[in-house]
Amino acid sequence: MDKELKVKILDLMIEARCMEERMVKMSKSTDGFFWLGGVGEEAFNVPLGLLAKKGHGLDYDYFHFHYRNGATMIALGMDPADELRQMHNRITDPFSGGRNFCNHYVRKDWNVVPVTSTIQTQCSVAPGTARAQKRHGGDGITIVTFGDAGTAEGDFHVGLNWSTLPKWELPLLWICTNNAYGISTPYNEVHGQEHIANIAAGYGIPTKVINGNDVEESYNALKEAMDYCRTERKPYYLEAMVSRLHGHSSSSGANRVPDGSEADPLHLWIDRLVKEGVIDGDYFEKKYTEHTEHMKDKLAEVRKEPAPTAADVFKHIYAEA
Amino acid sequence: MATMAQAVRMALHYGETHLGVTDVFGEDVGPPLGGVFTATQGLKTAWNSPLDERGIIGTAIGLALAGQRPVAEIQFGDYIFNTIDLLKLAGNTCWSSMGQYNLPMVVTTIVGAGIHGSIYHSHSFESMAAHIPGWKIVLPSRPIDAYGLMISALKDNNPTLYMYPKALIRVKGKDLIPGEPADERELKKMIDAPPGPTLYDIIDVRSRWEPRWPEGLTDYQVPIGKARIHREGADISVITYARHVFMAEKAAEILKAENGIDVEIIDLRTLYPWDRETVFNSVRKTGRCLVLNEDTPVCNFGEHIFRTIVDECFYELTAKPRVLAGADVPGVGLHPAYEEASIPQVNDIVRELRGICGEAP
Ligand SMILES: Cc1ncc(C[n+]2csc(CCOP(=O)(O)OP(=O)(O)O)c2C)c(N)n1
Ligand SMILES: [Mg+2]
């Protein structure tokens, strides 16, 4: 990994962090309602966005995201103002026009299919886009992300099965961001497997479990996994152990967890880059302050944008002919 | 004349050759069987899925998100219930994405009683389905409508639930579908897959079989949202669909012969969005109405029609309108005594119609 890429990843991680922190604040004020997001998953989610093949149609990657992929969207090139628009439920929210929670992305020109709150249903849907890509050829793949607790849902097993049918092994990258919790329930209370990956292995899918708090490890594992899906046109399962730095969501307060209780991938990366001499000791402070200010300014703009009206509720129930 | 199964098959063939249908799939949908009700025999895009309804609906959604045009079959309506949250997602995809994504997908499933199907091959699904906004819902009673509604569903850019009545799937139509050969034996030879005494024979014979599709099939459409006056009458309107169109017809003949009562029968064909105008015009003309179907009675789809009729036509009614639905029981039992007591029968319809017509204005 060259210096330039290392710093690029750092910058995107900081931007994503500042966006989420702004939204946490919004959830505690009159600027927004419910928050949930990906603070603590940036070391994995930024490389995911950088390595993906972004575009529209079967030749590009399809994304079936979990609700913690803000950093991936930032790495794909999203203007964070768009996400503040969703958090502030403006009609200008380009994903859902103020209809859906934050981190519920939809962006057709980038093949980002609707994020849904229904845990794990994306695993039953992802084989559809992957099947279309298998038939089409090329090197576009389908990427589906989800948490650890949700793998207990039948849909996870549905998807694994449908991605391994004879003659129809699908170019589908399974990604579990394992934060060892489903809301309040610890992983080891409700899962008998050491790793969820063991389940995927049972379907004959190659698997890897990695430290998702480590940027380089994540980057390399994602590259290997994507290359495999792109060229072999078969599924791959990647499980990234990650942190959850603001709890599950605003329903549990969204406060930062006590220092030292969970690793912060952003600080790990900063420490590493300072030690390697890639950045100066004050680089982070400067960037962080800059982005924090920037998010504030963006929110100030977003606040002036129009809200949905009662008449808007009836729009888009059906596609126009 | 073609049966409903043949009509659906011909429409799907037209769809995969002219309308961009990419996948027709579900349990036993591909060769050798071509569907347990034979509706997908001989189709070039038909394939067998795992025995997994959630995977079928999920994959259909995914295919549609990727710009394909899938037709997904749930083998029996009785087994669609475990997909309801996925159906809800399909129904809200366009709305929740502000029109970015729409799902040009058709889900087919066979519903209703009438073949001694007992507890798990007799369910209705329309009342449940009507609770899932964002879908269009059709339920034809005649082969020609089955063809025309399928063409419309395949052309539609929204998710369409295409139900068809088990009891009518093998009933021949009275109207020639445009392009259908006039001789039904000829049609059978052309598009029915050859039988075999065992599955092994079927696999063997059918591996060499190719259908000969009628050349002149057209994009004959029955528009979604248009009802049909099955029988014109002046005295009372029956608002119904599926198998009960024909049960109402039998009741109407009895009423005509025994009481001189002239019954009008509306076959809704589309349950959502349903044809308010045709229904209201009929009710306004006759002033009396019976809403009829076989689903269970609480939160029955017919109650919605009933309520809307009361809202819109109240002052034109000359008698209290009624709903005749299935019994409020957990299932349709196997013995005919159970089934007859659960599903409105001709004599029940006659009784209701007489009751309404006997009411003084
Ligand atoms: C089908 C369904 N059941 C329950 C919920 C409520 N719920 C929301 S998030 C969540 C926990 C998910 O945990 P996990 O899959 O590990 O993802 P994480 O939030 O940890 O990233 C639950 C139970 C839901 N949204 N959908
Ligand atoms: Mg979790």
XYZ file of C-alpha atoms in Angstrom, chain B residues 84-354:
271
model
C -44.985 -11.650 3.172
C -42.219 -9.324 4.395
C -40.405 -9.756 1.079
C -43.633 -8.977 -0.760
C -43.902 -5.856 1.375
C -40.366 -4.860 0.411
C -41.172 -5.394 -3.247
C -44.281 -3.255 -2.829
C -42.422 -0.390 -1.198
C -39.277 -0.381 -3.327
C -40.442 2.258 -5.785
C -42.006 4.454 -3.137
C -39.206 4.268 -0.579
C -36.574 5.014 -3.211
C -38.519 7.984 -4.590
C -39.023 6.204 -7.880
C -35.368 5.285 -8.430
C -35.971 1.555 -8.531
C -39.071 -0.205 -9.763
C -39.629 -3.906 -9.982
C -40.962 -5.306 -13.260
C -41.715 -8.702 -11.758
C -44.678 -11.045 -11.768
C -45.373 -13.513 -8.986
C -47.794 -16.257 -9.909
C -49.579 -18.535 -7.500
C -52.624 -20.743 -7.552
C -55.302 -20.161 -4.938
C -58.618 -21.256 -3.538
C -60.481 -24.464 -2.861
C -62.432 -26.812 -5.089
C -60.099 -29.730 -5.769
C -60.376 -31.493 -2.395
C -57.109 -29.837 -1.486
C -57.709 -30.003 2.263
C -56.057 -27.694 4.738
C -52.920 -26.730 2.818
C -54.008 -26.646 -0.814
C -57.115 -24.517 -0.482
C -56.053 -21.161 0.943
C -57.112 -17.870 -0.511
C -54.566 -15.068 -0.424
C -56.323 -12.027 -1.845
C -57.277 -10.430 1.472
C -53.682 -10.712 2.700
C -52.336 -9.497 -0.625
C -54.592 -6.458 -0.627
C -52.812 -5.358 2.561
C -49.546 -5.029 0.697
C -49.570 -1.668 -1.091
C -47.448 -1.139 -4.176
C -48.541 -4.314 -5.945
C -51.083 -4.843 -8.657
C -53.219 -7.914 -8.045
C -55.112 -9.924 -10.638
C -57.191 -13.087 -10.421
C -58.767 -14.218 -13.722
C -61.651 -16.653 -14.085
C -61.455 -17.441 -17.833
C -58.570 -18.592 -20.050
C -58.884 -15.589 -22.327
C -58.593 -13.222 -19.367
C -55.746 -15.318 -18.004
C -53.899 -14.736 -21.271
C -54.696 -11.048 -21.550
C -53.963 -10.259 -17.921
C -50.664 -12.106 -18.102
C -49.620 -10.036 -21.102
C -50.559 -6.869 -19.214
C -48.704 -8.038 -16.107
C -45.582 -8.861 -18.110
C -45.630 -5.407 -19.674
C -46.203 -3.609 -16.391
C -43.186 -2.071 -14.690
C -44.542 -2.750 -11.227
C -44.710 -5.913 -9.174
C -47.832 -7.830 -10.084
C -49.330 -10.685 -8.136
C -50.968 -12.987 -10.616
C -53.224 -15.469 -8.857
C -55.317 -18.064 -10.578
C -58.012 -20.331 -9.239
C -57.090 -23.980 -8.733
C -60.632 -25.100 -9.482
C -60.564 -23.474 -12.943
C -57.046 -24.237 -14.117
C -58.139 -27.154 -16.308
C -61.465 -25.714 -17.437
C -61.635 -24.929 -21.136
C -62.597 -21.455 -22.241
C -65.454 -20.395 -24.478
C -63.487 -17.760 -26.376
C -60.635 -18.340 -28.761
C -57.450 -16.574 -27.677
C -56.063 -14.566 -30.609
C -53.619 -16.876 -32.381
C -54.862 -20.028 -30.708
C -55.599 -22.885 -33.167
C -59.327 -23.524 -33.462
C -58.916 -27.249 -32.905
C -58.154 -27.899 -29.255
C -56.733 -31.365 -29.981
C -54.266 -29.714 -32.283
C -53.310 -27.233 -29.534
C -52.808 -30.078 -27.116
C -50.514 -31.859 -29.550
C -48.548 -28.693 -30.087
C -47.930 -27.423 -26.563
C -48.756 -30.103 -23.974
C -45.663 -32.017 -22.933
C -45.984 -35.777 -23.561
C -47.061 -37.805 -20.540
C -45.307 -40.834 -19.116
C -46.307 -43.448 -16.560
C -43.442 -42.541 -14.194
C -41.202 -39.564 -13.627
C -38.345 -41.518 -15.243
C -40.337 -41.942 -18.442
C -41.347 -38.306 -18.345
C -37.732 -37.191 -18.025
C -36.737 -39.452 -20.885
C -39.550 -38.566 -23.295
C -39.465 -34.900 -22.544
C -35.738 -34.564 -22.982
C -36.469 -35.010 -26.697
C -39.639 -32.940 -26.754
C -40.002 -29.413 -28.088
C -43.282 -27.536 -28.099
C -44.637 -26.125 -31.346
C -45.980 -22.754 -30.341
C -48.920 -21.319 -32.283
C -47.481 -18.795 -34.709
C -50.099 -16.132 -34.494
C -50.097 -15.341 -30.762
C -50.496 -11.631 -30.137
C -50.076 -9.166 -27.348
C -53.807 -9.326 -26.665
C -54.202 -7.537 -23.363
C -56.823 -7.349 -20.704
C -56.019 -4.064 -19.016
C -55.175 -4.266 -15.325
C -57.936 -2.479 -13.441
C -60.826 -3.347 -15.776
C -63.682 -5.521 -14.569
C -66.013 -7.406 -16.880
C -69.765 -7.774 -16.867
C -70.112 -11.530 -16.956
C -73.901 -11.499 -17.076
C -76.136 -8.509 -17.508
C -79.107 -8.121 -15.224
C -81.424 -5.478 -13.860
C -82.352 -6.545 -10.344
C -79.227 -7.231 -8.297
C -75.436 -7.054 -8.731
C -73.050 -9.789 -7.665
C -69.502 -8.453 -7.302
C -67.169 -11.422 -7.431
C -64.157 -13.034 -9.099
C -62.494 -16.367 -9.807
C -64.491 -19.554 -9.263
C -67.446 -17.734 -7.786
C -68.178 -16.028 -11.095
C -69.451 -19.379 -12.336
C -71.113 -20.328 -9.072
C -72.939 -17.000 -9.180
C -73.940 -17.775 -12.765
C -75.569 -21.021 -11.667
C -77.343 -19.179 -8.858
C -78.491 -16.544 -11.350
C -80.047 -19.196 -13.582
C -81.957 -20.617 -10.635
C -83.197 -17.180 -9.611
C -84.269 -16.409 -13.154
C -86.144 -19.679 -13.530
C -87.747 -19.800 -10.091
C -88.210 -16.164 -9.136
C -87.890 -14.185 -12.347
C -85.021 -12.254 -10.764
C -82.478 -10.862 -13.162
C -78.962 -11.037 -11.715
C -75.985 -9.031 -12.976
C -72.557 -10.553 -12.354
C -69.376 -8.502 -12.283
C -66.110 -10.403 -12.612
C -63.542 -8.043 -11.095
C -60.538 -9.778 -12.736
C -58.248 -7.196 -11.131
C -58.439 -6.890 -7.350
C -56.049 -3.980 -7.141
C -56.543 -1.398 -8.465
C -60.138 -2.564 -8.817
C -62.630 -1.146 -11.258
C -64.734 1.166 -9.130
C -66.596 2.624 -12.068
C -67.947 -0.676 -13.384
C -68.945 -1.776 -9.882
C -70.636 1.509 -8.981
C -72.465 1.705 -12.317
C -73.854 -1.761 -11.796
C -74.890 -1.140 -8.187
C -76.454 2.195 -9.089
C -78.437 0.473 -11.814
C -79.730 -2.429 -9.703
C -79.760 -0.827 -6.237
C -78.931 -4.177 -4.667
C -75.697 -6.043 -4.303
C -73.919 -9.066 -2.971
C -70.138 -9.137 -2.670
C -69.033 -12.735 -2.996
C -65.809 -14.666 -2.503
C -64.377 -17.677 -0.660
C -61.703 -16.113 1.566
C -62.235 -16.097 5.339
C -64.645 -13.357 6.428
C -62.719 -11.144 8.887
C -60.946 -8.317 7.053
C -62.053 -10.016 3.863
C -61.211 -8.197 0.627
C -64.934 -8.106 -0.144
C -65.527 -6.082 3.006
C -63.446 -3.342 1.439
C -65.588 -3.428 -1.708
C -68.695 -3.456 0.476
C -67.525 -0.463 2.500
C -66.656 1.470 -0.632
C -70.068 0.714 -2.145
C -71.730 1.984 1.034
C -69.594 5.143 0.885
C -70.173 5.852 -2.762
C -73.631 4.467 -3.577
C -75.489 4.614 -0.261
C -78.381 6.761 -1.438
C -78.888 4.672 -4.534
C -79.244 1.408 -2.640
C -82.705 -0.036 -2.241
C -81.664 -2.865 0.082
C -78.902 -3.543 2.561
C -75.841 -4.791 0.666
C -74.190 -7.975 1.867
C -70.957 -9.910 1.824
C -70.946 -13.663 1.408
C -67.517 -15.081 2.159
C -65.931 -18.273 3.431
C -66.544 -19.523 6.948
C -64.521 -18.175 9.863
C -62.545 -21.383 10.350
C -58.793 -22.110 10.315
C -58.820 -24.169 7.154
C -60.783 -26.022 4.508
C -61.266 -29.607 5.671
C -60.877 -32.568 3.351
C -64.304 -34.193 3.567
C -66.732 -32.499 1.155
C -69.001 -31.737 4.100
C -66.256 -29.535 5.509
C -65.469 -27.875 2.222
C -69.111 -27.200 1.408
C -69.667 -25.681 4.822
C -66.571 -23.488 4.469
C -66.861 -22.194 0.913
C -70.007 -20.431 -0.367
C -71.986 -22.890 -2.476
C -74.600 -22.220 -5.148
C -77.478 -22.728 -2.722
C -75.885 -20.266 -0.261
C -75.648 -17.703 -3.037
C -79.267 -18.318 -4.054
C -80.360 -17.849 -0.441
C -78.459 -14.573 -0.058
C -79.716 -13.196 -3.359
C -83.303 -14.057 -2.471
